């Protein structure tokens, strides 16, 4: 990012400390209000008296100051223009220690999907997986890629993954272990115009596959 | 102040309209039926469309003096400033706007009509290929 503006005097230690930081945005997270969350990459940093500020590509204002919640800096506003770069700075009083140019639409972290369910269809010998996402009702970040992960519970690291843009998926029974307890969860990432990061995982859902019958078939 | 839009990055403007400005314009039109107004402004090519979009968006008219303050207009100006070299945006004639402010609140229907023209112009701009 942009090099810091560390000066002499009270900022002497600023030279040695690493004030690098990361941010993510969530659009329309509260009605039409967006949020921006930043944190120092070095969790051990002494952030007393350090503030964050965003300027440029804002509506009606030049800059906005972040609120501080423990080690997280946070803004909720509807003043993001969503067009063009903004400049986010770490400030000590009026001095900018380090700044970064960021575009709010490129650091989007979607809200986690929810309500994941699995329904077994005996006739079709498959499992229908459905889930929900608040992004279906949003104006801006409507297009996401969802990553569904599932595994047999006794097989800790054997996660299988499927990426899809819809919110419905079918798993064939013959592709799963019989008589086994499965865990399944899903997360999302922006896919069109907007860029950014994976959301948090949804809460997991657990389901059991049928036993094998005498004919060697599940059911 | 007239500006020649020929050197703009039309593709980027299309994407920013599609992903950002369109949502705000629709939100502004909220509740207005698309058939309520007929489109009587057209444009022939991308620069021509942007010229008309700028005129309708930023030039106060009798009965609608504050469209330029709406979120979709602020973002239109931002994308034109970003994607059109040398574009400095229209300086609104503030004295004219202030004088008519009271009327604007009463006759928002005129603004809705203007906004619906913009929907038509942007749709036309988005469809006309040519860079």
mmCIF file of C-alpha atoms in Angstrom:
data_model
loop_
_atom_site.group_PDB
_atom_site.id
_atom_site.type_symbol
_atom_site.label_atom_id
_atom_site.label_comp_id
_atom_site.label_asym_id
_atom_site.label_seq_id
_atom_site.Cartn_x
_atom_site.Cartn_y
_atom_site.Cartn_z
ATOM 1 C CA UNK A 1 0.000 0.000 0.000
ATOM 2 C CA UNK A 2 0.947 3.629 -0.033
ATOM 3 C CA UNK A 3 3.969 4.226 2.075
ATOM 4 C CA UNK A 4 3.331 5.653 5.465
ATOM 5 C CA UNK A 5 4.002 9.245 6.422
ATOM 6 C CA UNK A 6 5.932 8.467 9.564
ATOM 7 C CA UNK A 7 7.548 11.647 10.868
ATOM 8 C CA UNK A 8 10.102 12.242 13.630
ATOM 9 C CA UNK A 9 9.327 13.101 17.215
ATOM 10 C CA UNK A 10 6.383 11.269 18.779
ATOM 11 C CA UNK A 11 6.140 9.072 15.768
ATOM 12 C CA UNK A 12 9.660 7.733 16.187
ATOM 13 C CA UNK A 13 8.432 4.205 16.891
ATOM 14 C CA UNK A 14 6.083 4.437 13.925
ATOM 15 C CA UNK A 15 9.055 3.739 11.742
ATOM 16 C CA UNK A 16 9.681 0.326 13.277
ATOM 17 C CA UNK A 17 6.069 -0.838 13.806
ATOM 18 C CA UNK A 18 4.206 -2.508 10.971
ATOM 19 C CA UNK A 19 0.911 -0.648 10.595
ATOM 20 C CA UNK A 20 -0.286 -2.710 7.648
ATOM 21 C CA UNK A 21 -3.994 -3.365 7.759
ATOM 22 C CA UNK A 22 -6.748 -5.163 5.889
ATOM 23 C CA UNK A 23 -10.373 -4.219 5.298
ATOM 24 C CA UNK A 24 -13.545 -5.719 3.938
ATOM 25 C CA UNK A 25 -16.882 -4.190 3.007
ATOM 26 C CA UNK A 26 -20.420 -5.529 3.288
ATOM 27 C CA UNK A 27 -22.962 -3.768 1.077
ATOM 28 C CA UNK A 28 -26.566 -3.209 2.142
ATOM 29 C CA UNK A 29 -25.782 -5.058 5.348
ATOM 30 C CA UNK A 30 -28.359 -3.021 7.225
ATOM 31 C CA UNK A 31 -31.093 -1.899 4.866
ATOM 32 C CA UNK A 32 -29.390 0.383 2.349
ATOM 33 C CA UNK A 33 -26.468 1.000 4.714
ATOM 34 C CA UNK A 34 -23.068 -0.482 3.966
ATOM 35 C CA UNK A 35 -20.329 -1.431 6.411
ATOM 36 C CA UNK A 36 -16.549 -1.280 6.219
ATOM 37 C CA UNK A 37 -14.395 -3.167 8.702
ATOM 38 C CA UNK A 38 -10.622 -2.792 9.079
ATOM 39 C CA UNK A 39 -8.038 -4.312 11.386
ATOM 40 C CA UNK A 40 -4.285 -4.269 11.735
ATOM 41 C CA UNK A 41 -2.601 -7.343 10.298
ATOM 42 C CA UNK A 42 -0.342 -7.495 13.358
ATOM 43 C CA UNK A 43 -2.676 -8.331 16.229
ATOM 44 C CA UNK A 44 -0.054 -7.422 18.804
ATOM 45 C CA UNK A 45 0.168 -3.814 17.682
ATOM 46 C CA UNK A 46 -0.490 -1.155 20.329
ATOM 47 C CA UNK A 47 -3.466 0.582 18.728
ATOM 48 C CA UNK A 48 -4.053 3.108 21.511
ATOM 49 C CA UNK A 49 -4.713 6.553 19.992
ATOM 50 C CA UNK A 50 -4.648 5.107 16.478
ATOM 51 C CA UNK A 51 -7.685 5.915 14.374
ATOM 52 C CA UNK A 52 -8.853 4.984 10.882
ATOM 53 C CA UNK A 53 -10.296 7.399 8.328
ATOM 54 C CA UNK A 54 -11.669 6.958 4.802
ATOM 55 C CA UNK A 55 -11.680 9.757 2.214
ATOM 56 C CA UNK A 56 -12.649 10.061 -1.490
ATOM 57 C CA UNK A 57 -15.504 8.376 -3.381
ATOM 58 C CA UNK A 58 -17.943 9.380 -0.681
ATOM 59 C CA UNK A 59 -21.323 11.089 -1.093
ATOM 60 C CA UNK A 60 -21.806 14.595 0.399
ATOM 61 C CA UNK A 61 -18.744 14.253 2.706
ATOM 62 C CA UNK A 62 -14.998 14.271 2.103
ATOM 63 C CA UNK A 63 -14.023 11.847 4.844
ATOM 64 C CA UNK A 64 -15.521 9.528 7.444
ATOM 65 C CA UNK A 65 -13.951 8.395 10.720
ATOM 66 C CA UNK A 66 -14.194 4.797 11.850
ATOM 67 C CA UNK A 67 -15.608 3.668 15.170
ATOM 68 C CA UNK A 68 -13.324 1.494 17.259
ATOM 69 C CA UNK A 69 -14.593 -1.760 18.816
ATOM 70 C CA UNK A 70 -11.667 -3.359 20.695
ATOM 71 C CA UNK A 71 -9.162 -4.110 17.937
ATOM 72 C CA UNK A 72 -11.639 -3.690 15.052
ATOM 73 C CA UNK A 73 -12.355 -0.391 13.279
ATOM 74 C CA UNK A 74 -15.856 -0.177 11.822
ATOM 75 C CA UNK A 75 -18.098 2.152 9.831
ATOM 76 C CA UNK A 76 -21.729 1.742 8.871
ATOM 77 C CA UNK A 77 -22.957 4.330 6.354
ATOM 78 C CA UNK A 78 -24.877 4.941 3.132
ATOM 79 C CA UNK A 79 -22.306 7.461 1.915
ATOM 80 C CA UNK A 80 -20.135 5.086 -0.120
ATOM 81 C CA UNK A 81 -20.275 6.161 -3.762
ATOM 82 C CA UNK A 82 -19.254 2.643 -4.911
ATOM 83 C CA UNK A 83 -17.549 4.201 -7.930
ATOM 84 C CA UNK A 84 -13.822 4.947 -7.862
ATOM 85 C CA UNK A 85 -11.085 4.405 -5.284
ATOM 86 C CA UNK A 86 -11.141 5.561 -1.694
ATOM 87 C CA UNK A 87 -8.146 6.279 0.511
ATOM 88 C CA UNK A 88 -8.058 4.632 3.938
ATOM 89 C CA UNK A 89 -5.522 5.996 6.434
ATOM 90 C CA UNK A 90 -4.287 5.079 9.883
ATOM 91 C CA UNK A 91 -4.070 8.293 11.845
ATOM 92 C CA UNK A 92 -2.353 9.355 15.037
ATOM 93 C CA UNK A 93 -4.060 12.615 15.842
ATOM 94 C CA UNK A 94 -3.921 14.578 12.634
ATOM 95 C CA UNK A 95 -0.929 12.681 11.241
ATOM 96 C CA UNK A 96 -1.437 9.912 8.703
ATOM 97 C CA UNK A 97 0.860 7.027 9.556
ATOM 98 C CA UNK A 98 -0.004 4.863 6.605
ATOM 99 C CA UNK A 99 -2.620 4.940 3.866
ATOM 100 C CA UNK A 100 -3.984 2.549 1.314
ATOM 101 C CA UNK A 101 -6.021 3.122 -1.839
ATOM 102 C CA UNK A 102 -8.992 0.718 -1.957
ATOM 103 C CA UNK A 103 -12.150 0.385 -3.997
ATOM 104 C CA UNK A 104 -15.093 -0.595 -1.781
ATOM 105 C CA UNK A 105 -16.545 -2.825 -4.532
ATOM 106 C CA UNK A 106 -13.342 -4.899 -4.671
ATOM 107 C CA UNK A 107 -13.174 -5.869 -0.991
ATOM 108 C CA UNK A 108 -16.685 -7.236 -0.539
ATOM 109 C CA UNK A 109 -17.265 -10.024 1.966
ATOM 110 C CA UNK A 110 -20.768 -11.425 1.461
ATOM 111 C CA UNK A 111 -22.998 -12.330 4.373
ATOM 112 C CA UNK A 112 -22.912 -16.027 5.245
ATOM 113 C CA UNK A 113 -25.580 -18.204 3.641
ATOM 114 C CA UNK A 114 -28.061 -19.833 6.029
ATOM 115 C CA UNK A 115 -30.848 -22.392 6.349
ATOM 116 C CA UNK A 116 -28.958 -25.212 4.626
ATOM 117 C CA UNK A 117 -31.098 -28.359 4.461
ATOM 118 C CA UNK A 118 -30.861 -31.798 2.886
ATOM 119 C CA UNK A 119 -33.851 -33.871 1.763
ATOM 120 C CA UNK A 120 -33.468 -37.529 0.738
ATOM 121 C CA UNK A 121 -35.473 -38.648 -2.302
ATOM 122 C CA UNK A 122 -35.777 -42.436 -2.152
ATOM 123 C CA UNK A 123 -37.223 -42.737 -5.667
ATOM 124 C CA UNK A 124 -34.503 -40.676 -7.276
ATOM 125 C CA UNK A 125 -31.871 -42.078 -4.888
ATOM 126 C CA UNK A 126 -30.396 -38.644 -4.281
ATOM 127 C CA UNK A 127 -30.156 -35.859 -1.730
ATOM 128 C CA UNK A 128 -31.477 -32.387 -2.530
ATOM 129 C CA UNK A 129 -29.434 -29.667 -0.818
ATOM 130 C CA UNK A 130 -30.960 -26.193 -0.515
ATOM 131 C CA UNK A 131 -29.829 -23.070 1.294
ATOM 132 C CA UNK A 132 -30.682 -19.391 1.490
ATOM 133 C CA UNK A 133 -28.756 -16.143 1.146
ATOM 134 C CA UNK A 134 -29.694 -12.576 2.002
ATOM 135 C CA UNK A 135 -28.018 -11.468 -1.243
ATOM 136 C CA UNK A 136 -31.005 -12.546 -3.314
ATOM 137 C CA UNK A 137 -32.821 -9.445 -2.042
ATOM 138 C CA UNK A 138 -29.955 -7.015 -2.467
ATOM 139 C CA UNK A 139 -29.649 -4.283 -5.111
ATOM 140 C CA UNK A 140 -25.918 -4.519 -5.691
ATOM 141 C CA UNK A 141 -24.095 -7.729 -4.808
ATOM 142 C CA UNK A 142 -26.637 -10.113 -6.328
ATOM 143 C CA UNK A 143 -24.318 -12.526 -8.135
ATOM 144 C CA UNK A 144 -22.325 -14.889 -5.942
ATOM 145 C CA UNK A 145 -20.483 -18.180 -6.255
ATOM 146 C CA UNK A 146 -21.468 -20.554 -3.442
ATOM 147 C CA UNK A 147 -19.049 -23.195 -2.218
ATOM 148 C CA UNK A 148 -20.792 -26.240 -0.677
ATOM 149 C CA UNK A 149 -18.527 -28.487 1.405
ATOM 150 C CA UNK A 150 -19.571 -31.917 2.786
ATOM 151 C CA UNK A 151 -17.811 -34.830 4.469
ATOM 152 C CA UNK A 152 -18.531 -38.043 6.350
ATOM 153 C CA UNK A 153 -18.237 -37.073 9.980
ATOM 154 C CA UNK A 154 -15.845 -39.872 10.831
ATOM 155 C CA UNK A 155 -13.571 -38.775 7.953
ATOM 156 C CA UNK A 156 -12.334 -35.481 9.421
ATOM 157 C CA UNK A 157 -10.365 -34.100 6.483
ATOM 158 C CA UNK A 158 -12.238 -35.672 3.588
ATOM 159 C CA UNK A 159 -14.142 -32.542 2.559
ATOM 160 C CA UNK A 160 -15.721 -32.610 -0.880
ATOM 161 C CA UNK A 161 -16.501 -29.294 -2.548
ATOM 162 C CA UNK A 162 -19.033 -28.151 -5.154
ATOM 163 C CA UNK A 163 -19.211 -24.579 -6.532
ATOM 164 C CA UNK A 164 -22.504 -23.278 -7.859
ATOM 165 C CA UNK A 165 -24.246 -19.974 -8.559
ATOM 166 C CA UNK A 166 -27.714 -21.192 -7.612
ATOM 167 C CA UNK A 167 -28.986 -22.183 -4.171
ATOM 168 C CA UNK A 168 -29.958 -25.797 -4.930
ATOM 169 C CA UNK A 169 -27.773 -28.835 -5.466
ATOM 170 C CA UNK A 170 -28.298 -32.588 -5.887
ATOM 171 C CA UNK A 171 -25.929 -35.213 -4.448
ATOM 172 C CA UNK A 172 -26.250 -38.732 -5.895
ATOM 173 C CA UNK A 173 -26.722 -41.428 -3.227
ATOM 174 C CA UNK A 174 -24.278 -43.785 -4.920
ATOM 175 C CA UNK A 175 -21.543 -41.162 -4.579
ATOM 176 C CA UNK A 176 -21.893 -41.145 -0.776
ATOM 177 C CA UNK A 177 -20.922 -43.720 1.830
ATOM 178 C CA UNK A 178 -23.911 -45.805 3.013
ATOM 179 C CA UNK A 179 -25.098 -45.670 6.604
ATOM 180 C CA UNK A 180 -22.875 -42.702 7.394
ATOM 181 C CA UNK A 181 -23.428 -39.396 9.173
ATOM 182 C CA UNK A 182 -22.531 -36.436 6.962
ATOM 183 C CA UNK A 183 -21.820 -32.776 7.715
ATOM 184 C CA UNK A 184 -22.544 -30.134 5.085
ATOM 185 C CA UNK A 185 -22.009 -26.334 5.033
ATOM 186 C CA UNK A 186 -21.792 -23.494 2.477
ATOM 187 C CA UNK A 187 -20.066 -20.122 1.994
ATOM 188 C CA UNK A 188 -20.194 -17.416 -0.737
ATOM 189 C CA UNK A 189 -17.912 -15.070 -2.681
ATOM 190 C CA UNK A 190 -18.824 -12.219 -5.115
ATOM 191 C CA UNK A 191 -18.718 -13.304 -8.761
ATOM 192 C CA UNK A 192 -19.675 -10.426 -11.093
ATOM 193 C CA UNK A 193 -18.118 -6.929 -11.064
ATOM 194 C CA UNK A 194 -17.834 -7.002 -7.300
ATOM 195 C CA UNK A 195 -14.810 -8.796 -5.903
ATOM 196 C CA UNK A 196 -13.631 -9.713 -2.467
ATOM 197 C CA UNK A 197 -13.487 -12.522 0.015
ATOM 198 C CA UNK A 198 -15.274 -15.694 1.077
ATOM 199 C CA UNK A 199 -18.065 -15.179 3.540
ATOM 200 C CA UNK A 200 -18.078 -17.030 6.828
ATOM 201 C CA UNK A 201 -19.367 -20.605 6.600
ATOM 202 C CA UNK A 202 -23.046 -21.185 7.167
ATOM 203 C CA UNK A 203 -23.969 -23.213 10.235
ATOM 204 C CA UNK A 204 -23.481 -26.906 9.405
ATOM 205 C CA UNK A 205 -26.313 -29.349 8.723
ATOM 206 C CA UNK A 206 -26.011 -33.060 9.545
ATOM 207 C CA UNK A 207 -27.744 -35.897 7.717
ATOM 208 C CA UNK A 208 -27.467 -39.697 7.600
ATOM 209 C CA UNK A 209 -27.309 -41.833 4.447
ATOM 210 C CA UNK A 210 -29.427 -45.005 4.256
ATOM 211 C CA UNK A 211 -27.943 -48.442 4.986
ATOM 212 C CA UNK A 212 -27.057 -50.913 2.224
ATOM 213 C CA UNK A 213 -29.899 -53.538 1.733
ATOM 214 C CA UNK A 214 -29.356 -57.275 0.868
ATOM 215 C CA UNK A 215 -29.251 -56.466 -2.879
ATOM 216 C CA UNK A 216 -26.273 -54.310 -2.168
ATOM 217 C CA UNK A 217 -28.279 -51.165 -2.814
ATOM 218 C CA UNK A 218 -28.808 -48.352 -0.347
ATOM 219 C CA UNK A 219 -32.395 -47.813 0.749
ATOM 220 C CA UNK B 1 -20.113 23.705 -20.815
ATOM 221 C CA UNK B 2 -20.199 21.059 -23.588
ATOM 222 C CA UNK B 3 -17.992 17.992 -23.546
ATOM 223 C CA UNK B 4 -17.263 15.503 -26.341
ATOM 224 C CA UNK B 5 -17.875 12.005 -24.930
ATOM 225 C CA UNK B 6 -16.150 10.182 -27.798
ATOM 226 C CA UNK B 7 -13.073 9.217 -25.778
ATOM 227 C CA UNK B 8 -14.886 7.688 -22.819
ATOM 228 C CA UNK B 9 -14.444 4.045 -21.808
ATOM 229 C CA UNK B 10 -17.962 3.000 -22.802
ATOM 230 C CA UNK B 11 -17.600 -0.597 -21.594
ATOM 231 C CA UNK B 12 -16.628 0.455 -18.086
ATOM 232 C CA UNK B 13 -19.476 2.959 -18.024
ATOM 233 C CA UNK B 14 -21.878 0.219 -19.134
ATOM 234 C CA UNK B 15 -20.705 -2.085 -16.336
ATOM 235 C CA UNK B 16 -20.885 0.635 -13.690
ATOM 236 C CA UNK B 17 -24.366 1.583 -14.877
ATOM 237 C CA UNK B 18 -25.474 -2.031 -14.895
ATOM 238 C CA UNK B 19 -24.025 -2.909 -11.484
ATOM 239 C CA UNK B 20 -24.408 0.343 -9.549
ATOM 240 C CA UNK B 21 -26.321 3.254 -11.124
ATOM 241 C CA UNK B 22 -29.260 1.206 -12.448
ATOM 242 C CA UNK B 23 -30.155 0.048 -8.915
ATOM 243 C CA UNK B 24 -30.215 3.625 -7.641
ATOM 244 C CA UNK B 25 -32.245 4.841 -10.625
ATOM 245 C CA UNK B 26 -34.765 2.039 -10.114
ATOM 246 C CA UNK B 27 -34.910 2.838 -6.402
ATOM 247 C CA UNK B 28 -35.627 6.506 -7.265
ATOM 248 C CA UNK B 29 -38.375 5.400 -9.681
ATOM 249 C CA UNK B 30 -39.758 3.087 -7.022
ATOM 250 C CA UNK B 31 -43.453 2.552 -7.613
ATOM 251 C CA UNK B 32 -43.562 4.283 -10.975
ATOM 252 C CA UNK B 33 -44.957 2.019 -13.707
ATOM 253 C CA UNK B 34 -42.631 1.748 -16.680
ATOM 254 C CA UNK B 35 -45.621 2.561 -18.909
ATOM 255 C CA UNK B 36 -46.505 5.698 -16.988
ATOM 256 C CA UNK B 37 -44.251 7.872 -19.179
ATOM 257 C CA UNK B 38 -43.409 7.405 -22.833
ATOM 258 C CA UNK B 39 -39.871 7.851 -24.032
ATOM 259 C CA UNK B 40 -39.542 10.882 -26.269
ATOM 260 C CA UNK B 41 -35.761 11.333 -26.104
ATOM 261 C CA UNK B 42 -33.497 9.040 -28.094
ATOM 262 C CA UNK B 43 -29.825 8.798 -29.007
ATOM 263 C CA UNK B 44 -27.905 7.267 -31.876
ATOM 264 C CA UNK B 45 -24.462 6.307 -30.629
ATOM 265 C CA UNK B 46 -22.640 6.032 -27.304
ATOM 266 C CA UNK B 47 -21.247 9.605 -27.242
ATOM 267 C CA UNK B 48 -24.651 10.967 -28.271
ATOM 268 C CA UNK B 49 -26.361 8.935 -25.541
ATOM 269 C CA UNK B 50 -23.958 10.185 -22.870
ATOM 270 C CA UNK B 51 -24.529 13.755 -24.043
ATOM 271 C CA UNK B 52 -28.277 13.293 -23.619
ATOM 272 C CA UNK B 53 -27.849 11.456 -20.287
ATOM 273 C CA UNK B 54 -25.749 14.307 -18.975
ATOM 274 C CA UNK B 55 -28.231 16.917 -20.184
ATOM 275 C CA UNK B 56 -31.272 15.216 -18.696
ATOM 276 C CA UNK B 57 -29.464 14.353 -15.449
ATOM 277 C CA UNK B 58 -27.718 17.607 -14.670
ATOM 278 C CA UNK B 59 -29.637 20.412 -16.384
ATOM 279 C CA UNK B 60 -32.366 21.754 -14.104
ATOM 280 C CA UNK B 61 -35.685 22.148 -15.903
ATOM 281 C CA UNK B 62 -38.906 23.889 -15.026
ATOM 282 C CA UNK B 63 -40.518 21.738 -12.366
ATOM 283 C CA UNK B 64 -37.462 19.596 -11.726
ATOM 284 C CA UNK B 65 -34.406 21.425 -10.459
ATOM 285 C CA UNK B 66 -32.724 18.911 -8.147
ATOM 286 C CA UNK B 67 -32.344 15.637 -10.049
ATOM 287 C CA UNK B 68 -28.593 16.201 -9.962
ATOM 288 C CA UNK B 69 -28.595 15.700 -6.186
ATOM 289 C CA UNK B 70 -30.090 12.232 -6.331
ATOM 290 C CA UNK B 71 -27.798 9.275 -5.595
ATOM 291 C CA UNK B 72 -27.997 7.961 -9.165
ATOM 292 C CA UNK B 73 -26.975 11.395 -10.493
ATOM 293 C CA UNK B 74 -24.038 11.691 -8.085
ATOM 294 C CA UNK B 75 -22.860 8.277 -9.253
ATOM 295 C CA UNK B 76 -23.422 9.164 -12.921
ATOM 296 C CA UNK B 77 -21.152 12.146 -12.441
ATOM 297 C CA UNK B 78 -18.583 9.956 -10.669
ATOM 298 C CA UNK B 79 -18.464 7.396 -13.472
ATOM 299 C CA UNK B 80 -18.269 10.080 -16.185
ATOM 300 C CA UNK B 81 -15.467 11.767 -14.245
ATOM 301 C CA UNK B 82 -13.652 8.439 -13.870
ATOM 302 C CA UNK B 83 -14.162 7.037 -17.370
ATOM 303 C CA UNK B 84 -14.145 10.165 -19.578
ATOM 304 C CA UNK B 85 -10.751 11.863 -19.920
ATOM 305 C CA UNK B 86 -10.967 15.561 -19.115
ATOM 306 C CA UNK B 87 -14.591 15.441 -18.056
ATOM 307 C CA UNK B 88 -15.040 17.856 -15.135
ATOM 308 C CA UNK B 89 -18.798 17.522 -14.860
ATOM 309 C CA UNK B 90 -21.437 20.116 -15.296
ATOM 310 C CA UNK B 91 -21.320 23.059 -12.824
ATOM 311 C CA UNK B 92 -24.974 23.383 -11.829
ATOM 312 C CA UNK B 93 -26.220 26.909 -12.024
ATOM 313 C CA UNK B 94 -26.850 27.161 -8.255
ATOM 314 C CA UNK B 95 -28.730 30.400 -8.363
ATOM 315 C CA UNK B 96 -31.212 28.926 -10.816
ATOM 316 C CA UNK B 97 -31.598 25.765 -8.687
ATOM 317 C CA UNK B 98 -32.090 27.631 -5.404
ATOM 318 C CA UNK B 99 -34.694 29.955 -6.898
ATOM 319 C CA UNK B 100 -36.907 27.022 -7.950
ATOM 320 C CA UNK B 101 -36.379 24.817 -4.936
ATOM 321 C CA UNK B 102 -39.861 25.197 -3.462
ATOM 322 C CA UNK B 103 -41.506 24.273 -6.778
ATOM 323 C CA UNK B 104 -39.350 21.128 -7.006
ATOM 324 C CA UNK B 105 -40.892 19.624 -3.902
ATOM 325 C CA UNK B 106 -44.402 20.040 -5.336
ATOM 326 C CA UNK B 107 -43.799 18.806 -8.828
ATOM 327 C CA UNK B 108 -41.690 15.706 -8.322
ATOM 328 C CA UNK B 109 -43.743 14.019 -11.026
ATOM 329 C CA UNK B 110 -41.746 16.054 -13.528
ATOM 330 C CA UNK B 111 -38.554 14.615 -12.026
ATOM 331 C CA UNK B 112 -39.976 11.093 -12.276
ATOM 332 C CA UNK B 113 -40.732 11.710 -15.925
ATOM 333 C CA UNK B 114 -37.175 12.912 -16.471
ATOM 334 C CA UNK B 115 -35.793 9.920 -14.599
ATOM 335 C CA UNK B 116 -37.833 7.565 -16.769
ATOM 336 C CA UNK B 117 -36.308 9.226 -19.844
ATOM 337 C CA UNK B 118 -32.920 8.437 -18.317
ATOM 338 C CA UNK B 119 -33.859 4.775 -17.968
ATOM 339 C CA UNK B 120 -34.600 4.753 -21.693
ATOM 340 C CA UNK B 121 -31.428 6.581 -22.605
ATOM 341 C CA UNK B 122 -29.228 4.307 -20.452
ATOM 342 C CA UNK B 123 -30.921 1.210 -21.852
ATOM 343 C CA UNK B 124 -30.216 2.474 -25.370
ATOM 344 C CA UNK B 125 -26.608 3.303 -24.433
ATOM 345 C CA UNK B 126 -26.129 -0.182 -22.940
ATOM 346 C CA UNK B 127 -27.399 -1.849 -26.095
ATOM 347 C CA UNK B 128 -25.587 0.182 -28.751
ATOM 348 C CA UNK B 129 -22.264 -1.510 -29.386
ATOM 349 C CA UNK B 130 -19.346 0.512 -30.535
ATOM 350 C CA UNK B 131 -16.411 1.799 -28.616
#
